[in-house]
Amino acid sequence: MLLRWSRAKTKEYENVQIENFSGSWANGLAFAALIHHFFPDAYDYKELDSKNRRRNFELAFKTAEEKADVYPLIEVDDMLLMKDKPDWKCVFTYVQGIYRKLH
């Protein structure tokens, strides 16, 4: 259900293809697209670059916290260390928090 919800909210976004709660979120664009869906005036999604992972995570996590009161359960540095295989439990838990606040 949560995976389906995430896909539905990000289906119109370039470079976002959510297949799981691990690698699909690795470059930060899925988080950025999901948050942008609810707060389109917060930033210009089209200016984001999949190679600038730090910026993508920071922007998404900061916006979620400021606009939706969703505390970032995942540290940006941890996401960067996990590279292309983030811990799916961490990603799932954070996305679940977003869902609870914005669904």
PDB file of N, CA and C in Angstrom:
ATOM      1  N   MET A   1       0.811  -1.188   0.000  1.00  0.00           N
ATOM      2  CA  MET A   1       0.000   0.000   0.000  1.00  0.00           C
ATOM      3  C   MET A   1       0.864   1.266   0.000  1.00  0.00           C
ATOM      4  N   LEU A   2       1.868   1.313   0.860  1.00  0.00           N
ATOM      5  CA  LEU A   2       2.728   2.493   0.961  1.00  0.00           C
ATOM      6  C   LEU A   2       3.566   2.678  -0.308  1.00  0.00           C
ATOM      7  N   LEU A   3       3.997   1.581  -0.883  1.00  0.00           N
ATOM      8  CA  LEU A   3       4.757   1.648  -2.129  1.00  0.00           C
ATOM      9  C   LEU A   3       3.863   2.168  -3.255  1.00  0.00           C
ATOM     10  N   ARG A   4       2.645   1.671  -3.320  1.00  0.00           N
ATOM     11  CA  ARG A   4       1.680   2.127  -4.329  1.00  0.00           C
ATOM     12  C   ARG A   4       1.387   3.612  -4.164  1.00  0.00           C
ATOM     13  N   TRP A   5       1.201   4.056  -2.929  1.00  0.00           N
ATOM     14  CA  TRP A   5       0.932   5.465  -2.651  1.00  0.00           C
ATOM     15  C   TRP A   5       2.106   6.334  -3.108  1.00  0.00           C
ATOM     16  N   SER A   6       3.317   5.898  -2.801  1.00  0.00           N
ATOM     17  CA  SER A   6       4.520   6.644  -3.197  1.00  0.00           C
ATOM     18  C   SER A   6       4.621   6.742  -4.712  1.00  0.00           C
ATOM     19  N   ARG A   7       4.359   5.645  -5.387  1.00  0.00           N
ATOM     20  CA  ARG A   7       4.388   5.642  -6.860  1.00  0.00           C
ATOM     21  C   ARG A   7       3.354   6.603  -7.427  1.00  0.00           C
ATOM     22  N   ALA A   8       2.148   6.559  -6.891  1.00  0.00           N
ATOM     23  CA  ALA A   8       1.068   7.411  -7.391  1.00  0.00           C
ATOM     24  C   ALA A   8       1.401   8.893  -7.235  1.00  0.00           C
ATOM     25  N   LYS A   9       2.018   9.251  -6.131  1.00  0.00           N
ATOM     26  CA  LYS A   9       2.334  10.655  -5.870  1.00  0.00           C
ATOM     27  C   LYS A   9       3.528  11.155  -6.683  1.00  0.00           C
ATOM     28  N   THR A  10       4.346  10.247  -7.190  1.00  0.00           N
ATOM     29  CA  THR A  10       5.566  10.660  -7.906  1.00  0.00           C
ATOM     30  C   THR A  10       5.566  10.252  -9.376  1.00  0.00           C
ATOM     31  N   LYS A  11       4.467   9.722  -9.875  1.00  0.00           N
ATOM     32  CA  LYS A  11       4.452   9.172 -11.237  1.00  0.00           C
ATOM     33  C   LYS A  11       4.737  10.200 -12.328  1.00  0.00           C
ATOM     34  N   GLU A  12       4.470  11.452 -12.086  1.00  0.00           N
ATOM     35  CA  GLU A  12       4.689  12.497 -13.094  1.00  0.00           C
ATOM     36  C   GLU A  12       6.100  13.089 -13.049  1.00  0.00           C
ATOM     37  N   TYR A  13       6.920  12.615 -12.145  1.00  0.00           N
ATOM     38  CA  TYR A  13       8.245  13.209 -11.956  1.00  0.00           C
ATOM     39  C   TYR A  13       9.319  12.469 -12.746  1.00  0.00           C
ATOM     40  N   GLU A  14      10.167  13.258 -13.402  1.00  0.00           N
ATOM     41  CA  GLU A  14      11.289  12.697 -14.158  1.00  0.00           C
ATOM     42  C   GLU A  14      12.306  12.053 -13.230  1.00  0.00           C
ATOM     43  N   ASN A  15      12.916  11.000 -13.713  1.00  0.00           N
ATOM     44  CA  ASN A  15      14.000  10.303 -13.005  1.00  0.00           C
ATOM     45  C   ASN A  15      13.580   9.677 -11.683  1.00  0.00           C
ATOM     46  N   VAL A  16      12.288   9.413 -11.527  1.00  0.00           N
ATOM     47  CA  VAL A  16      11.806   8.750 -10.314  1.00  0.00           C
ATOM     48  C   VAL A  16      11.018   7.515 -10.731  1.00  0.00           C
ATOM     49  N   GLN A  17      11.506   6.383 -10.310  1.00  0.00           N
ATOM     50  CA  GLN A  17      10.825   5.121 -10.567  1.00  0.00           C
ATOM     51  C   GLN A  17      10.903   4.304  -9.279  1.00  0.00           C
ATOM     52  N   ILE A  18       9.838   4.315  -8.539  1.00  0.00           N
ATOM     53  CA  ILE A  18       9.837   3.652  -7.239  1.00  0.00           C
ATOM     54  C   ILE A  18       9.432   2.192  -7.398  1.00  0.00           C
ATOM     55  N   GLU A  19      10.403   1.329  -7.149  1.00  0.00           N
ATOM     56  CA  GLU A  19      10.191  -0.118  -7.251  1.00  0.00           C
ATOM     57  C   GLU A  19      10.300  -0.802  -5.893  1.00  0.00           C
ATOM     58  N   ASN A  20      10.942  -0.131  -4.937  1.00  0.00           N
ATOM     59  CA  ASN A  20      11.208  -0.737  -3.630  1.00  0.00           C
ATOM     60  C   ASN A  20      11.485   0.374  -2.617  1.00  0.00           C
ATOM     61  N   PHE A  21      11.813  -0.011  -1.408  1.00  0.00           N
ATOM     62  CA  PHE A  21      12.144   0.973  -0.373  1.00  0.00           C
ATOM     63  C   PHE A  21      13.643   1.050  -0.126  1.00  0.00           C
ATOM     64  N   SER A  22      14.432   0.695  -1.115  1.00  0.00           N
ATOM     65  CA  SER A  22      15.884   0.773  -0.962  1.00  0.00           C
ATOM     66  C   SER A  22      16.485   1.582  -2.109  1.00  0.00           C
ATOM     67  N   GLY A  23      16.948   0.917  -3.145  1.00  0.00           N
ATOM     68  CA  GLY A  23      17.641   1.587  -4.238  1.00  0.00           C
ATOM     69  C   GLY A  23      16.848   2.669  -4.948  1.00  0.00           C
ATOM     70  N   SER A  24      15.539   2.544  -4.975  1.00  0.00           N
ATOM     71  CA  SER A  24      14.701   3.547  -5.643  1.00  0.00           C
ATOM     72  C   SER A  24      14.805   4.926  -4.992  1.00  0.00           C
ATOM     73  N   TRP A  25      15.274   4.965  -3.764  1.00  0.00           N
ATOM     74  CA  TRP A  25      15.351   6.209  -3.001  1.00  0.00           C
ATOM     75  C   TRP A  25      16.792   6.700  -2.845  1.00  0.00           C
ATOM     76  N   ALA A  26      17.741   6.016  -3.450  1.00  0.00           N
ATOM     77  CA  ALA A  26      19.168   6.226  -3.190  1.00  0.00           C
ATOM     78  C   ALA A  26      19.722   7.584  -3.610  1.00  0.00           C
ATOM     79  N   ASN A  27      19.175   8.194  -4.654  1.00  0.00           N
ATOM     80  CA  ASN A  27      19.738   9.476  -5.094  1.00  0.00           C
ATOM     81  C   ASN A  27      18.975  10.678  -4.546  1.00  0.00           C
ATOM     82  N   GLY A  28      17.950  10.422  -3.760  1.00  0.00           N
ATOM     83  CA  GLY A  28      17.205  11.507  -3.131  1.00  0.00           C
ATOM     84  C   GLY A  28      16.063  12.071  -3.954  1.00  0.00           C
ATOM     85  N   LEU A  29      16.004  11.742  -5.242  1.00  0.00           N
ATOM     86  CA  LEU A  29      14.962  12.317  -6.086  1.00  0.00           C
ATOM     87  C   LEU A  29      13.565  11.815  -5.731  1.00  0.00           C
ATOM     88  N   ALA A  30      13.449  10.570  -5.299  1.00  0.00           N
ATOM     89  CA  ALA A  30      12.127  10.060  -4.913  1.00  0.00           C
ATOM     90  C   ALA A  30      11.601  10.825  -3.696  1.00  0.00           C
ATOM     91  N   PHE A  31      12.471  11.062  -2.716  1.00  0.00           N
ATOM     92  CA  PHE A  31      12.067  11.864  -1.557  1.00  0.00           C
ATOM     93  C   PHE A  31      11.683  13.272  -2.005  1.00  0.00           C
ATOM     94  N   ALA A  32      12.520  13.864  -2.857  1.00  0.00           N
ATOM     95  CA  ALA A  32      12.276  15.229  -3.319  1.00  0.00           C
ATOM     96  C   ALA A  32      10.968  15.321  -4.104  1.00  0.00           C
ATOM     97  N   ALA A  33      10.699  14.330  -4.951  1.00  0.00           N
ATOM     98  CA  ALA A  33       9.460  14.328  -5.732  1.00  0.00           C
ATOM     99  C   ALA A  33       8.244  14.152  -4.830  1.00  0.00           C
ATOM    100  N   LEU A  34       8.341  13.246  -3.883  1.00  0.00           N
ATOM    101  CA  LEU A  34       7.220  12.992  -2.976  1.00  0.00           C
ATOM    102  C   LEU A  34       6.864  14.248  -2.178  1.00  0.00           C
ATOM    103  N   ILE A  35       7.857  14.909  -1.646  1.00  0.00           N
ATOM    104  CA  ILE A  35       7.606  16.133  -0.875  1.00  0.00           C
ATOM    105  C   ILE A  35       7.134  17.260  -1.789  1.00  0.00           C
ATOM    106  N   HIS A  36       7.737  17.361  -2.972  1.00  0.00           N
ATOM    107  CA  HIS A  36       7.355  18.397  -3.928  1.00  0.00           C
ATOM    108  C   HIS A  36       5.895  18.244  -4.365  1.00  0.00           C
ATOM    109  N   HIS A  37       5.430  17.022  -4.456  1.00  0.00           N
ATOM    110  CA  HIS A  37       4.029  16.782  -4.824  1.00  0.00           C
ATOM    111  C   HIS A  37       3.087  17.543  -3.884  1.00  0.00           C
ATOM    112  N   PHE A  38       3.399  17.562  -2.624  1.00  0.00           N
ATOM    113  CA  PHE A  38       2.548  18.221  -1.638  1.00  0.00           C
ATOM    114  C   PHE A  38       2.875  19.703  -1.455  1.00  0.00           C
ATOM    115  N   PHE A  39       4.110  20.081  -1.744  1.00  0.00           N
ATOM    116  CA  PHE A  39       4.556  21.467  -1.563  1.00  0.00           C
ATOM    117  C   PHE A  39       5.278  21.948  -2.820  1.00  0.00           C
ATOM    118  N   PRO A  40       4.543  22.108  -3.925  1.00  0.00           N
ATOM    119  CA  PRO A  40       5.174  22.435  -5.209  1.00  0.00           C
ATOM    120  C   PRO A  40       5.874  23.795  -5.257  1.00  0.00           C
ATOM    121  N   ASP A  41       5.531  24.682  -4.353  1.00  0.00           N
ATOM    122  CA  ASP A  41       6.174  25.997  -4.342  1.00  0.00           C
ATOM    123  C   ASP A  41       7.430  26.037  -3.478  1.00  0.00           C
ATOM    124  N   ALA A  42       7.751  24.948  -2.822  1.00  0.00           N
ATOM    125  CA  ALA A  42       8.897  24.922  -1.907  1.00  0.00           C
ATOM    126  C   ALA A  42      10.229  24.964  -2.648  1.00  0.00           C
ATOM    127  N   TYR A  43      10.294  24.346  -3.814  1.00  0.00           N
ATOM    128  CA  TYR A  43      11.517  24.340  -4.625  1.00  0.00           C
ATOM    129  C   TYR A  43      11.173  23.900  -6.038  1.00  0.00           C
ATOM    130  N   ASP A  44      12.103  24.135  -6.949  1.00  0.00           N
ATOM    131  CA  ASP A  44      11.920  23.750  -8.345  1.00  0.00           C
ATOM    132  C   ASP A  44      12.510  22.355  -8.545  1.00  0.00           C
ATOM    133  N   TYR A  45      11.650  21.371  -8.606  1.00  0.00           N
ATOM    134  CA  TYR A  45      12.111  19.985  -8.738  1.00  0.00           C
ATOM    135  C   TYR A  45      12.966  19.796  -9.993  1.00  0.00           C
ATOM    136  N   LYS A  46      12.611  20.473 -11.060  1.00  0.00           N
ATOM    137  CA  LYS A  46      13.318  20.291 -12.337  1.00  0.00           C
ATOM    138  C   LYS A  46      14.779  20.718 -12.274  1.00  0.00           C
ATOM    139  N   GLU A  47      15.140  21.495 -11.282  1.00  0.00           N
ATOM    140  CA  GLU A  47      16.529  21.930 -11.135  1.00  0.00           C
ATOM    141  C   GLU A  47      17.388  20.926 -10.377  1.00  0.00           C
ATOM    142  N   LEU A  48      16.782  19.888  -9.827  1.00  0.00           N
ATOM    143  CA  LEU A  48      17.539  18.900  -9.060  1.00  0.00           C
ATOM    144  C   LEU A  48      18.303  17.965  -9.990  1.00  0.00           C
ATOM    145  N   ASP A  49      19.424  17.494  -9.491  1.00  0.00           N
ATOM    146  CA  ASP A  49      20.310  16.628 -10.262  1.00  0.00           C
ATOM    147  C   ASP A  49      20.518  15.325  -9.491  1.00  0.00           C
ATOM    148  N   SER A  50      20.326  14.212 -10.156  1.00  0.00           N
ATOM    149  CA  SER A  50      20.468  12.914  -9.486  1.00  0.00           C
ATOM    150  C   SER A  50      21.876  12.692  -8.943  1.00  0.00           C
ATOM    151  N   LYS A  51      22.845  13.404  -9.476  1.00  0.00           N
ATOM    152  CA  LYS A  51      24.230  13.250  -9.007  1.00  0.00           C
ATOM    153  C   LYS A  51      24.513  14.052  -7.739  1.00  0.00           C
ATOM    154  N   ASN A  52      23.665  15.015  -7.451  1.00  0.00           N
ATOM    155  CA  ASN A  52      23.857  15.835  -6.252  1.00  0.00           C
ATOM    156  C   ASN A  52      22.965  15.291  -5.134  1.00  0.00           C
ATOM    157  N   ARG A  53      23.303  14.111  -4.691  1.00  0.00           N
ATOM    158  CA  ARG A  53      22.497  13.395  -3.708  1.00  0.00           C
ATOM    159  C   ARG A  53      22.328  14.190  -2.416  1.00  0.00           C
ATOM    160  N   ARG A  54      23.415  14.759  -1.926  1.00  0.00           N
ATOM    161  CA  ARG A  54      23.345  15.510  -0.668  1.00  0.00           C
ATOM    162  C   ARG A  54      22.287  16.607  -0.749  1.00  0.00           C
ATOM    163  N   ARG A  55      22.310  17.390  -1.799  1.00  0.00           N
ATOM    164  CA  ARG A  55      21.341  18.488  -1.942  1.00  0.00           C
ATOM    165  C   ARG A  55      19.914  17.944  -2.007  1.00  0.00           C
ATOM    166  N   ASN A  56      19.717  16.864  -2.741  1.00  0.00           N
ATOM    167  CA  ASN A  56      18.378  16.287  -2.877  1.00  0.00           C
ATOM    168  C   ASN A  56      17.827  15.852  -1.522  1.00  0.00           C
ATOM    169  N   PHE A  57      18.647  15.132  -0.763  1.00  0.00           N
ATOM    170  CA  PHE A  57      18.213  14.681   0.562  1.00  0.00           C
ATOM    171  C   PHE A  57      17.974  15.863   1.496  1.00  0.00           C
ATOM    172  N   GLU A  58      18.914  16.792   1.529  1.00  0.00           N
ATOM    173  CA  GLU A  58      18.781  17.940   2.434  1.00  0.00           C
ATOM    174  C   GLU A  58      17.521  18.738   2.130  1.00  0.00           C
ATOM    175  N   LEU A  59      17.277  18.978   0.864  1.00  0.00           N
ATOM    176  CA  LEU A  59      16.105  19.755   0.462  1.00  0.00           C
ATOM    177  C   LEU A  59      14.807  19.032   0.829  1.00  0.00           C
ATOM    178  N   ALA A  60      14.736  17.756   0.516  1.00  0.00           N
ATOM    179  CA  ALA A  60      13.521  16.986   0.813  1.00  0.00           C
ATOM    180  C   ALA A  60      13.286  16.874   2.316  1.00  0.00           C
ATOM    181  N   PHE A  61      14.322  16.521   3.062  1.00  0.00           N
ATOM    182  CA  PHE A  61      14.169  16.322   4.505  1.00  0.00           C
ATOM    183  C   PHE A  61      13.837  17.634   5.217  1.00  0.00           C
ATOM    184  N   LYS A  62      14.502  18.710   4.812  1.00  0.00           N
ATOM    185  CA  LYS A  62      14.261  20.017   5.432  1.00  0.00           C
ATOM    186  C   LYS A  62      12.842  20.502   5.135  1.00  0.00           C
ATOM    187  N   THR A  63      12.416  20.351   3.896  1.00  0.00           N
ATOM    188  CA  THR A  63      11.074  20.791   3.520  1.00  0.00           C
ATOM    189  C   THR A  63      10.008  19.977   4.242  1.00  0.00           C
ATOM    190  N   ALA A  64      10.206  18.669   4.338  1.00  0.00           N
ATOM    191  CA  ALA A  64       9.245  17.810   5.043  1.00  0.00           C
ATOM    192  C   ALA A  64       9.132  18.214   6.509  1.00  0.00           C
ATOM    193  N   GLU A  65      10.262  18.551   7.098  1.00  0.00           N
ATOM    194  CA  GLU A  65      10.244  18.945   8.510  1.00  0.00           C
ATOM    195  C   GLU A  65       9.566  20.302   8.699  1.00  0.00           C
ATOM    196  N   GLU A  66       9.930  21.265   7.855  1.00  0.00           N
ATOM    197  CA  GLU A  66       9.401  22.620   8.010  1.00  0.00           C
ATOM    198  C   GLU A  66       7.933  22.748   7.620  1.00  0.00           C
ATOM    199  N   LYS A  67       7.535  22.081   6.561  1.00  0.00           N
ATOM    200  CA  LYS A  67       6.179  22.262   6.033  1.00  0.00           C
ATOM    201  C   LYS A  67       5.176  21.238   6.556  1.00  0.00           C
ATOM    202  N   ALA A  68       5.653  20.039   6.910  1.00  0.00           N
ATOM    203  CA  ALA A  68       4.718  18.979   7.311  1.00  0.00           C
ATOM    204  C   ALA A  68       4.996  18.440   8.704  1.00  0.00           C
ATOM    205  N   ASP A  69       5.999  18.996   9.356  1.00  0.00           N
ATOM    206  CA  ASP A  69       6.358  18.546  10.700  1.00  0.00           C
ATOM    207  C   ASP A  69       6.721  17.057  10.735  1.00  0.00           C
ATOM    208  N   VAL A  70       7.403  16.621   9.674  1.00  0.00           N
ATOM    209  CA  VAL A  70       7.896  15.245   9.600  1.00  0.00           C
ATOM    210  C   VAL A  70       9.383  15.286   9.920  1.00  0.00           C
ATOM    211  N   TYR A  71       9.729  14.773  11.081  1.00  0.00           N
ATOM    212  CA  TYR A  71      11.121  14.784  11.511  1.00  0.00           C
ATOM    213  C   TYR A  71      11.930  13.786  10.684  1.00  0.00           C
ATOM    214  N   PRO A  72      13.110  14.198  10.196  1.00  0.00           N
ATOM    215  CA  PRO A  72      13.925  13.284   9.385  1.00  0.00           C
ATOM    216  C   PRO A  72      14.525  12.158  10.234  1.00  0.00           C
ATOM    217  N   LEU A  73      13.973  10.992  10.103  1.00  0.00           N
ATOM    218  CA  LEU A  73      14.459   9.828  10.843  1.00  0.00           C
ATOM    219  C   LEU A  73      15.740   9.273  10.239  1.00  0.00           C
ATOM    220  N   ILE A  74      16.071   9.768   9.061  1.00  0.00           N
ATOM    221  CA  ILE A  74      17.264   9.318   8.347  1.00  0.00           C
ATOM    222  C   ILE A  74      18.213  10.505   8.250  1.00  0.00           C
ATOM    223  N   GLU A  75      19.451  10.298   8.581  1.00  0.00           N
ATOM    224  CA  GLU A  75      20.460  11.351   8.440  1.00  0.00           C
ATOM    225  C   GLU A  75      20.963  11.379   6.999  1.00  0.00           C
ATOM    226  N   VAL A  76      21.176  12.572   6.484  1.00  0.00           N
ATOM    227  CA  VAL A  76      21.691  12.717   5.127  1.00  0.00           C
ATOM    228  C   VAL A  76      23.013  11.969   4.976  1.00  0.00           C
ATOM    229  N   ASP A  77      23.910  12.123   5.937  1.00  0.00           N
ATOM    230  CA  ASP A  77      25.210  11.446   5.849  1.00  0.00           C
ATOM    231  C   ASP A  77      25.066   9.928   5.814  1.00  0.00           C
ATOM    232  N   ASP A  78      24.091   9.395   6.532  1.00  0.00           N
ATOM    233  CA  ASP A  78      23.857   7.949   6.499  1.00  0.00           C
ATOM    234  C   ASP A  78      23.380   7.509   5.117  1.00  0.00           C
ATOM    235  N   MET A  79      22.491   8.294   4.524  1.00  0.00           N
ATOM    236  CA  MET A  79      22.017   7.965   3.177  1.00  0.00           C
ATOM    237  C   MET A  79      23.177   7.991   2.184  1.00  0.00           C
ATOM    238  N   LEU A  80      24.074   8.947   2.343  1.00  0.00           N
ATOM    239  CA  LEU A  80      25.225   9.030   1.440  1.00  0.00           C
ATOM    240  C   LEU A  80      26.158   7.836   1.628  1.00  0.00           C
ATOM    241  N   LEU A  81      26.344   7.417   2.861  1.00  0.00           N
ATOM    242  CA  LEU A  81      27.213   6.265   3.138  1.00  0.00           C
ATOM    243  C   LEU A  81      26.650   4.962   2.577  1.00  0.00           C
ATOM    244  N   MET A  82      25.344   4.840   2.567  1.00  0.00           N
ATOM    245  CA  MET A  82      24.716   3.608   2.074  1.00  0.00           C
ATOM    246  C   MET A  82      24.708   3.525   0.551  1.00  0.00           C
ATOM    247  N   LYS A  83      25.095   4.599  -0.099  1.00  0.00           N
ATOM    248  CA  LYS A  83      25.190   4.681  -1.561  1.00  0.00           C
ATOM    249  C   LYS A  83      23.909   4.230  -2.248  1.00  0.00           C
ATOM    250  N   ASP A  84      23.977   3.201  -3.077  1.00  0.00           N
ATOM    251  CA  ASP A  84      22.807   2.813  -3.868  1.00  0.00           C
ATOM    252  C   ASP A  84      21.925   1.764  -3.193  1.00  0.00           C
ATOM    253  N   LYS A  85      22.214   1.435  -1.944  1.00  0.00           N
ATOM    254  CA  LYS A  85      21.427   0.428  -1.218  1.00  0.00           C
ATOM    255  C   LYS A  85      21.050   0.907   0.191  1.00  0.00           C
ATOM    256  N   PRO A  86      20.206   1.933   0.290  1.00  0.00           N
ATOM    257  CA  PRO A  86      19.784   2.372   1.621  1.00  0.00           C
ATOM    258  C   PRO A  86      19.043   1.252   2.350  1.00  0.00           C
ATOM    259  N   ASP A  87      19.110   1.278   3.655  1.00  0.00           N
ATOM    260  CA  ASP A  87      18.396   0.309   4.481  1.00  0.00           C
ATOM    261  C   ASP A  87      16.891   0.504   4.265  1.00  0.00           C
ATOM    262  N   TRP A  88      16.249  -0.504   3.729  1.00  0.00           N
ATOM    263  CA  TRP A  88      14.835  -0.376   3.387  1.00  0.00           C
ATOM    264  C   TRP A  88      13.968  -0.083   4.609  1.00  0.00           C
ATOM    265  N   LYS A  89      14.360  -0.560   5.766  1.00  0.00           N
ATOM    266  CA  LYS A  89      13.560  -0.320   6.975  1.00  0.00           C
ATOM    267  C   LYS A  89      13.572   1.162   7.352  1.00  0.00           C
ATOM    268  N   CYS A  90      14.716   1.795   7.183  1.00  0.00           N
ATOM    269  CA  CYS A  90      14.823   3.235   7.473  1.00  0.00           C
ATOM    270  C   CYS A  90      13.980   4.042   6.487  1.00  0.00           C
ATOM    271  N   VAL A  91      14.109   3.705   5.213  1.00  0.00           N
ATOM    272  CA  VAL A  91      13.352   4.414   4.180  1.00  0.00           C
ATOM    273  C   VAL A  91      11.854   4.206   4.399  1.00  0.00           C
ATOM    274  N   PHE A  92      11.450   2.969   4.620  1.00  0.00           N
ATOM    275  CA  PHE A  92      10.040   2.651   4.842  1.00  0.00           C
ATOM    276  C   PHE A  92       9.474   3.445   6.019  1.00  0.00           C
ATOM    277  N   THR A  93      10.197   3.466   7.113  1.00  0.00           N
ATOM    278  CA  THR A  93       9.730   4.159   8.316  1.00  0.00           C
ATOM    279  C   THR A  93       9.572   5.656   8.068  1.00  0.00           C
ATOM    280  N   TYR A  94      10.526   6.249   7.349  1.00  0.00           N
ATOM    281  CA  TYR A  94      10.440   7.681   7.062  1.00  0.00           C
ATOM    282  C   TYR A  94       9.271   7.977   6.118  1.00  0.00           C
ATOM    283  N   VAL A  95       9.124   7.173   5.069  1.00  0.00           N
ATOM    284  CA  VAL A  95       8.017   7.370   4.127  1.00  0.00           C
ATOM    285  C   VAL A  95       6.681   7.171   4.845  1.00  0.00           C
ATOM    286  N   GLN A  96       6.634   6.245   5.757  1.00  0.00           N
ATOM    287  CA  GLN A  96       5.427   6.021   6.546  1.00  0.00           C
ATOM    288  C   GLN A  96       5.071   7.276   7.358  1.00  0.00           C
ATOM    289  N   GLY A  97       6.077   7.941   7.897  1.00  0.00           N
ATOM    290  CA  GLY A  97       5.849   9.191   8.620  1.00  0.00           C
ATOM    291  C   GLY A  97       5.296  10.277   7.714  1.00  0.00           C
ATOM    292  N   ILE A  98       5.812  10.349   6.500  1.00  0.00           N
ATOM    293  CA  ILE A  98       5.309  11.317   5.520  1.00  0.00           C
ATOM    294  C   ILE A  98       3.847  10.999   5.200  1.00  0.00           C
ATOM    295  N   TYR A  99       3.574   9.736   4.976  1.00  0.00           N
ATOM    296  CA  TYR A  99       2.209   9.293   4.662  1.00  0.00           C
ATOM    297  C   TYR A  99       1.240   9.680   5.783  1.00  0.00           C
ATOM    298  N   ARG A 100       1.627   9.427   6.999  1.00  0.00           N
ATOM    299  CA  ARG A 100       0.748   9.730   8.141  1.00  0.00           C
ATOM    300  C   ARG A 100       0.419  11.218   8.238  1.00  0.00           C
ATOM    301  N   LYS A 101       1.382  12.059   7.903  1.00  0.00           N
ATOM    302  CA  LYS A 101       1.163  13.509   8.003  1.00  0.00           C
ATOM    303  C   LYS A 101       0.413  14.078   6.799  1.00  0.00           C
ATOM    304  N   LEU A 102       0.618  13.494   5.617  1.00  0.00           N
ATOM    305  CA  LEU A 102       0.120  14.128   4.398  1.00  0.00           C
ATOM    306  C   LEU A 102      -0.985  13.375   3.671  1.00  0.00           C
ATOM    307  N   HIS A 103      -1.320  12.196   4.126  1.00  0.00           N
ATOM    308  CA  HIS A 103      -2.356  11.406   3.448  1.00  0.00           C
ATOM    309  C   HIS A 103      -3.732  11.921   3.809  1.00  0.00           C
TER     310      HIS A 103
END
